[in-house]
Short mmCIF file of C-alpha atoms in Angstrom, two decimals:
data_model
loop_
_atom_site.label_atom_id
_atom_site.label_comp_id
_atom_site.label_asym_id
_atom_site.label_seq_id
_atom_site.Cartn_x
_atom_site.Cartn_y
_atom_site.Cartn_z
CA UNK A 19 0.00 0.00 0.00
CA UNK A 20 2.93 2.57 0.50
CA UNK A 21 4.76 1.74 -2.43
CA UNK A 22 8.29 0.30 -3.09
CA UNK A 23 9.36 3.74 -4.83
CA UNK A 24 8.44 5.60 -1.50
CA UNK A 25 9.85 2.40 0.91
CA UNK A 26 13.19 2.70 -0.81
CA UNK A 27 13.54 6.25 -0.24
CA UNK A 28 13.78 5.23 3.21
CA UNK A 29 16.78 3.38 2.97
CA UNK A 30 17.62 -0.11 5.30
CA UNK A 31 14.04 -0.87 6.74
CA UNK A 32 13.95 -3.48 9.30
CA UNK A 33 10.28 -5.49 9.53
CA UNK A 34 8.65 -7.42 12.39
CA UNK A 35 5.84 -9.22 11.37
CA UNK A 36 4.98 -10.86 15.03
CA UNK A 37 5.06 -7.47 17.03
CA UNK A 38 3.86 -5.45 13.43
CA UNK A 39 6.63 -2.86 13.32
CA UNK A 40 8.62 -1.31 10.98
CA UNK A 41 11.85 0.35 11.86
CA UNK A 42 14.14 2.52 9.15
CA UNK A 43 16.36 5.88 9.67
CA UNK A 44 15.67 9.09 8.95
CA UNK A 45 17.60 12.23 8.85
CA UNK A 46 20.19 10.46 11.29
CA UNK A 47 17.23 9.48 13.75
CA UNK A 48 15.59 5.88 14.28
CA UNK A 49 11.57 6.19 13.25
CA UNK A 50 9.90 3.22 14.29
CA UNK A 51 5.96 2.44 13.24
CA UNK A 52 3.77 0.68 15.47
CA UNK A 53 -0.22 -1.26 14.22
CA UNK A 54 -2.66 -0.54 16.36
CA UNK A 55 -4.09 -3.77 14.87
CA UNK A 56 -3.54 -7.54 14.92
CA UNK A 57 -2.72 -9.07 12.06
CA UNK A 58 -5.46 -11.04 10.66
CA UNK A 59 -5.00 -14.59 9.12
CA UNK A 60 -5.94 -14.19 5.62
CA UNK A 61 -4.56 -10.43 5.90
CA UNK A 62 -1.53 -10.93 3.43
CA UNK A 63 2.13 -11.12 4.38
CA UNK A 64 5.05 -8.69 2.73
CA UNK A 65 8.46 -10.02 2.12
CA UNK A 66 11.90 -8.65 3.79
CA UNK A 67 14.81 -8.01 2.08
CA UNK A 68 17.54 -10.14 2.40
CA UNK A 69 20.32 -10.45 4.92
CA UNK A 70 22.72 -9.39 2.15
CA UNK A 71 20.44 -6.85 0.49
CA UNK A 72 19.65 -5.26 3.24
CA UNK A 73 23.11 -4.63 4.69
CA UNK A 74 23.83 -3.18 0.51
CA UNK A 75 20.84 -0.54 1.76
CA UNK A 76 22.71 0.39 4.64
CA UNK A 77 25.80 0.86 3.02
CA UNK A 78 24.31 3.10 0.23
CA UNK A 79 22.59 5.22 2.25
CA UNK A 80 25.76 6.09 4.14
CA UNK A 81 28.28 5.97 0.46
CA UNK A 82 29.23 9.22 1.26
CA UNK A 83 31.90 7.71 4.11
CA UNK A 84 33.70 6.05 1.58
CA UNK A 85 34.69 8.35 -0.69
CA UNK A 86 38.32 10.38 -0.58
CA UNK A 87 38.34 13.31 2.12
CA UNK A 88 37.95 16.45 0.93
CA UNK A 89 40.56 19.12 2.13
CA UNK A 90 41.93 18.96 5.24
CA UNK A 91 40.05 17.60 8.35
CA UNK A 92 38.09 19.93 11.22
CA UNK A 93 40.00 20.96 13.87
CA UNK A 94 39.28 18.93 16.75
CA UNK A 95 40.16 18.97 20.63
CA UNK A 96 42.66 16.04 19.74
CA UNK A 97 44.71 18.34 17.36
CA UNK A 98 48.36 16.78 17.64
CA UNK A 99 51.30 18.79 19.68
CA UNK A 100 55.05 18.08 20.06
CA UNK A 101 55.99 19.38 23.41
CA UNK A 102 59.81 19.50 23.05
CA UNK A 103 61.88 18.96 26.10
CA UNK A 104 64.18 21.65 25.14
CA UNK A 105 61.84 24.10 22.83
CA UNK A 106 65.03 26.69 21.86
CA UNK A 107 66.29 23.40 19.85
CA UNK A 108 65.37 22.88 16.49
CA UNK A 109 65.95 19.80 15.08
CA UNK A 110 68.00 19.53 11.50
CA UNK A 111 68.84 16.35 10.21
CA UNK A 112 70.51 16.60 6.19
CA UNK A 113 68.72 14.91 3.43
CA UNK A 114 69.91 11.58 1.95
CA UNK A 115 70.96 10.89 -1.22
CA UNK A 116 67.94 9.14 -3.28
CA UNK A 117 68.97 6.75 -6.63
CA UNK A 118 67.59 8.87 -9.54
CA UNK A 119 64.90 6.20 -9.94
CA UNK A 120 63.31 7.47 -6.70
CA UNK A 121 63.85 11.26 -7.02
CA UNK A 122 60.89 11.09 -9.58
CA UNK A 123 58.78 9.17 -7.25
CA UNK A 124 59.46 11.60 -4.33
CA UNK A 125 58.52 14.73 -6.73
CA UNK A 126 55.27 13.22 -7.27
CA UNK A 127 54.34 12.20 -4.30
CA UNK A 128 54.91 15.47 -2.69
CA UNK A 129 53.06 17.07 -5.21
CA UNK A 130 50.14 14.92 -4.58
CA UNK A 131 50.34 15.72 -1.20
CA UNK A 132 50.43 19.36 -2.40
CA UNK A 133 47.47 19.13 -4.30
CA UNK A 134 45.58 17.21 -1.45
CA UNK A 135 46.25 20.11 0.81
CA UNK A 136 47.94 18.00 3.77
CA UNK A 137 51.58 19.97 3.20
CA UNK A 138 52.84 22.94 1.89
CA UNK A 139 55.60 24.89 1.29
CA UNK A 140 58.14 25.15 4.78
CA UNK A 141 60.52 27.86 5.85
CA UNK A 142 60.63 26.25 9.33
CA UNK A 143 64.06 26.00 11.25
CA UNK A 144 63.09 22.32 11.46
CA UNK A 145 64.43 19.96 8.94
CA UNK A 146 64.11 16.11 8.76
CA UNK A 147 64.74 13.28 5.87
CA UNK A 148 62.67 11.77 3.53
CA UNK A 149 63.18 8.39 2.45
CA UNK A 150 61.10 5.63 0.53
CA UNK A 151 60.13 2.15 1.58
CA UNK A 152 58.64 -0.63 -0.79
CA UNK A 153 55.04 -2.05 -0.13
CA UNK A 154 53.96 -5.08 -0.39
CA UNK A 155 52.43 -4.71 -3.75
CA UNK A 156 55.76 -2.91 -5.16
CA UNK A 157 54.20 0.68 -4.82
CA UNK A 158 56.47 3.16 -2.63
CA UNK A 159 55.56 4.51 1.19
CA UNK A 160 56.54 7.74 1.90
CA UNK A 161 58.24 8.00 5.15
CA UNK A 162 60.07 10.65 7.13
CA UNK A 163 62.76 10.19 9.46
CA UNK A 164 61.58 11.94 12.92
CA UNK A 165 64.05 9.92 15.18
CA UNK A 166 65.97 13.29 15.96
CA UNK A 167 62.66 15.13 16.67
CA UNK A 168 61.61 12.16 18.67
CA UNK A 169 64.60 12.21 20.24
CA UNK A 170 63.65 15.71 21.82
CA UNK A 171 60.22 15.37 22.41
CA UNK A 172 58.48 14.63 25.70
CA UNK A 173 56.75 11.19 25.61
CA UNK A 174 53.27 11.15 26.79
CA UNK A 175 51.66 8.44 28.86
CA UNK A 176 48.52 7.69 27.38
CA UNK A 177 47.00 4.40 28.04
CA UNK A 178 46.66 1.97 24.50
CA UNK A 179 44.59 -1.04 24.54
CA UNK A 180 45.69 -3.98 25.44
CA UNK A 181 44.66 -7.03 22.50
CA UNK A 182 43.81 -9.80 25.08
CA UNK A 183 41.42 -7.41 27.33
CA UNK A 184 39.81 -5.95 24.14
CA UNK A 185 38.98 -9.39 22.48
CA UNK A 186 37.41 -10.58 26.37
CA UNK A 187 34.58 -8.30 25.20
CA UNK A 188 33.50 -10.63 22.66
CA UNK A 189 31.78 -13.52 23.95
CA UNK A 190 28.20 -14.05 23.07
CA UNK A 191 28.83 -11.97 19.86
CA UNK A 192 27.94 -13.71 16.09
CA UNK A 193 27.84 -10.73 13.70
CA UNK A 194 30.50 -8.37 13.11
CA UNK A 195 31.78 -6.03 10.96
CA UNK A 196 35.39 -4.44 10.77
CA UNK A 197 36.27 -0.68 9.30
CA UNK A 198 39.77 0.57 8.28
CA UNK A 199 40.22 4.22 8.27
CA UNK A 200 41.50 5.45 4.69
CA UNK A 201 45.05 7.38 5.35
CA UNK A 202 43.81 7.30 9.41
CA UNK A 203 47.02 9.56 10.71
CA UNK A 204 46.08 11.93 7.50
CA UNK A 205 42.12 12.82 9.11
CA UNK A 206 43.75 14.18 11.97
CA UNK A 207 45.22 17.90 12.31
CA UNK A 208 48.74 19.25 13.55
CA UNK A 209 48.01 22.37 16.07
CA UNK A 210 48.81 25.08 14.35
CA UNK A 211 51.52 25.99 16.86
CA UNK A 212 53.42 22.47 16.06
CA UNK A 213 52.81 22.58 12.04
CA UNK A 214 56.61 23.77 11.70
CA UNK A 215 58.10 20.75 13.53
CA UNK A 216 57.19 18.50 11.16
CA UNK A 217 59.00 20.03 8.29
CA UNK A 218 60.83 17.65 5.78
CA UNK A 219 63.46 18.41 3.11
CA UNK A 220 63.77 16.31 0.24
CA UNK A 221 66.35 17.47 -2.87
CA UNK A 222 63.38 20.01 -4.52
CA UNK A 223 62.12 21.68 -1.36
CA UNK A 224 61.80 22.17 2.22
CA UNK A 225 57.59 21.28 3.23
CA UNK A 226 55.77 20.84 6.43
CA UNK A 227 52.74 18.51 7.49
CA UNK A 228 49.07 20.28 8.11
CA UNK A 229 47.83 16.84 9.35
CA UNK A 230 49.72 14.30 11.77
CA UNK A 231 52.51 12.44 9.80
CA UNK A 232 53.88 9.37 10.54
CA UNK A 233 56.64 8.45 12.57
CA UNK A 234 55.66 10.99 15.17
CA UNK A 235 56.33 9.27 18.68
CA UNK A 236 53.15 10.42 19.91
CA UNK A 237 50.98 9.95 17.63
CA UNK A 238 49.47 6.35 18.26
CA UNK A 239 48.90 7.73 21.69
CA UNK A 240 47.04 10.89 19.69
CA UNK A 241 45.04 8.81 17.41
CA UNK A 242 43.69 6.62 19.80
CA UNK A 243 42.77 9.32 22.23
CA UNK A 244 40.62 10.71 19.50
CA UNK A 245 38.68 7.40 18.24
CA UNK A 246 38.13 6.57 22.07
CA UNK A 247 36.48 10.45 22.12
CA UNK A 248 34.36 10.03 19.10
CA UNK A 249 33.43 6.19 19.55
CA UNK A 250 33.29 6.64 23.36
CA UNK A 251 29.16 6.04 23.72
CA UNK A 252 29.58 2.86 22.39
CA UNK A 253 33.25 1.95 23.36
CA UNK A 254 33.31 -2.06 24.64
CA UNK A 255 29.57 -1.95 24.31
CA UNK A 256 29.23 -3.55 20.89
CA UNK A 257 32.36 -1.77 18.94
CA UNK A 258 36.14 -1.96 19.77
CA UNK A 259 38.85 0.32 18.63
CA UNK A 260 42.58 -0.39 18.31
CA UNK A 261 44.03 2.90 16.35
CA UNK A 262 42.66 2.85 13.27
CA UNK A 263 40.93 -0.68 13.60
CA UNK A 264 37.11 -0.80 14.08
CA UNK A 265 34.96 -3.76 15.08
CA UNK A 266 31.41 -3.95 15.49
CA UNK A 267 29.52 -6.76 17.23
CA UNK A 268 26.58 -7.74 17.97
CA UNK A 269 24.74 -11.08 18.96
CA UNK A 270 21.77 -10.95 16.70
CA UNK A 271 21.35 -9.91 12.61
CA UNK A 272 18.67 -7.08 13.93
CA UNK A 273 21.13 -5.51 16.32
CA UNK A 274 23.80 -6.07 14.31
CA UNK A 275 21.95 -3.36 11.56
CA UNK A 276 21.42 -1.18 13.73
CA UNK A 277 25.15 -0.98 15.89
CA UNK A 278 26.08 -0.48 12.03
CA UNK A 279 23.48 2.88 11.51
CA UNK A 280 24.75 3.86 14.85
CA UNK A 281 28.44 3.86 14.40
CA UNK A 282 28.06 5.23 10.82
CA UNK A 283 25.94 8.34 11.72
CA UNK A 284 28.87 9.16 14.52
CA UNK A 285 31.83 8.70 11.96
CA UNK A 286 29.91 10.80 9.78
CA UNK A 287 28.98 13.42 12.58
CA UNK A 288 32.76 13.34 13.17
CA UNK A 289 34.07 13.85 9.28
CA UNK A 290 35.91 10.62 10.11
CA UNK A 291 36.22 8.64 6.45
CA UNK A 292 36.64 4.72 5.82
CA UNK A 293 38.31 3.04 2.87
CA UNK A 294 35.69 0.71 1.85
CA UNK A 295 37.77 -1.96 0.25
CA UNK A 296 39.61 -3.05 3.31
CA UNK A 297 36.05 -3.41 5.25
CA UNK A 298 34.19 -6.44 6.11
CA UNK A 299 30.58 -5.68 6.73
CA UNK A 300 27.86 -8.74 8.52
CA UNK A 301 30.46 -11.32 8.68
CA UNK A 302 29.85 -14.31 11.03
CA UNK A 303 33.94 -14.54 10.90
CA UNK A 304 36.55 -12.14 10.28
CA UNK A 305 40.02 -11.27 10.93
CA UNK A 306 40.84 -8.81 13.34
CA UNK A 307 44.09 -7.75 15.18
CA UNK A 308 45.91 -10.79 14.11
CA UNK A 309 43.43 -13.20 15.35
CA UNK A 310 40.14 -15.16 13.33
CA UNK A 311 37.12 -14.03 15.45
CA UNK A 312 33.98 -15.79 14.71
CA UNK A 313 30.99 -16.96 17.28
CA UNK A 314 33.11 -19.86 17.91
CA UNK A 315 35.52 -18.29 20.00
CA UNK A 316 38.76 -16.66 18.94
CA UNK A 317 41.86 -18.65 16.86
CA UNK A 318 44.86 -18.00 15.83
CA UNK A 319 44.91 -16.54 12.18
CA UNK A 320 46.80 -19.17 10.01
CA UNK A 321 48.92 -16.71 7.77
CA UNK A 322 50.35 -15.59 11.12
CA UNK A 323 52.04 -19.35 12.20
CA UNK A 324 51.71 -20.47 9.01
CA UNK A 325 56.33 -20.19 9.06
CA UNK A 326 55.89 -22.42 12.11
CA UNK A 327 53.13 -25.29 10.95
CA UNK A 328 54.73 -25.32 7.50
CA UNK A 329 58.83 -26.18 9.82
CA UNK A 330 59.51 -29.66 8.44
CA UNK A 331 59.60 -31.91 10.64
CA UNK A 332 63.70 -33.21 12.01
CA UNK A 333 64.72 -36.04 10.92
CA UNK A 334 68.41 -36.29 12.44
CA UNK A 335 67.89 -35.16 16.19
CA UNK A 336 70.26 -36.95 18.37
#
């Protein structure tokens, strides 16, 4: 009677045919319909979406969180600072010598990052090296050398997760999901009174970071601060966060939906953006923190021991 071109306007809709209800999201709030009937028995039946379709619904209506960030992120109370432990010391460290091969490779890639908006152009007292490191799939990481700077910075004391405590919150749970942060350092800001520390000279220029680099020794200890601020009405209630490392769980397919709408509407309340293709949305098993989590228990992930269970086996002990 309401139409499937109105009902999909509404995006994820979750049905109860026993209690008559009809739940969906709207505007970032939960609208839920109640009959004031009961259902009669020749009174015809409608048909939910799938599991898988509806989770695709969910997803759509919140696309937005996947795409690349736009410009740089809002400044936030967790804006990163290097406290030096003696400020009237700048830190210069002389560039290295790159093969010509990689001198292209750095040109680029700082010019991406100019076009991006996360650096610019430095005339800071502070000077550290650039060098490259091969990925895994052959493509180059761009990496600056902050040991010096780290070297004169004040370490803070801020409490990260431990693994084993974190993965105690589990039990019971059947459905979960994992997010990965796209570029997670790169969403958060350097405080403006910091931005020069972070300057890097390769052979073409001298540039500084807007955002939190890596290889800052604080930084974990910044990051996580930050997703335990912004996921911290949910935190160890049905979602865990290790850095940039998101799980959701939940023990049934109904809750599961709607821990997702939850946790989506915050990320995107927070300008916080996920890279979509290292996600895992409704899975009854999933890899997470080095570990196969599934409503089984938790296991070892194979790849990890897989140097160990592969050792041939000794055939000339004595």
């Amino acid at each position: 009677m309401l139409g499937v071109n109105w009902l999909s306007s509404l995006g994820p809709i979750i049905w109860d045919f026993n209690n008559l209800t009809m739940k969906f999201w709207r505007h970032g709030r939960q609208i839920i319909w109640t009959s004031l009937g009961k259902p009669r028995p020749d009174q015809p039946r409608l048909h939910t979406l799938s599991p898988t379709a509806t989770m695709e619904a969910l997803l759509t209506s919140f696309s937005h969180l996947f795409r690349d960030p736009q410009g740089l992120p809002p400044q936030r109370r967790y804006d990163h600072r290097i406290h030096l432990k003696d400020p009237s010391k700048s830190t210069t460290v002389r560039p290295y010598r790159y093969p010509h091969l990689q001198k292209a490779e750095l040109e680029k890639q700082c010019q991406d990052m100019l076009a991006q908006g996360i650096i610019r152009y430095s005339t800071s007292p502070f000077s550290s090296p650039v060098l490259l490191v091969k990925k895994q799939d052959g493509s180059w990481r761009f990496c600056v050398d902050y040991r010096a700077l780290n070297d004169n910075t004040l370490k803070d004391k801020f409490p990260i997760p431990v693994i084993d405590e974190l993965l105690d919150e589990l039990e019971g749970a059947k459905f979960f999901t994992k997010l990965d942060l796209r570029s997670g350092y790169h969403q958060v800001r350097m405080h403006p009174d910091d931005i020069e520390k972070t300057a890097f000279r390769a052979h073409h220029g001298h540039f500084e970071f807007l955002v939190m680099p890596f290889g800052l020794c604080n930084a974990p200890s910044t990051f996580q601060a930050l997703m335990n601020d912004i996921l911290g009405p949910y935190l160890q209630k049905f979602v865990l966060v290790f850095f940039d490392d998101i799980l959701i769980y939940s023990k049934t397919w109904n809750q599961h939906l709607d821990h997702i709408q939850k946790i989506f509407s915050i990320l995107q309340k927070s300008a916080v953006y996920l890279k979509k293709s290292k996600c895992s949305f409704g899975q009854t098993m999933v890899g997470y923190l080095g570990h196969i989590i599934s409503d089984q228990g938790v296991a070892v992930d194979p790849e990890k021991i897989q140097a160990i269970s592969s050792w041939p086996q000794p055939t000339t002990v004595k």
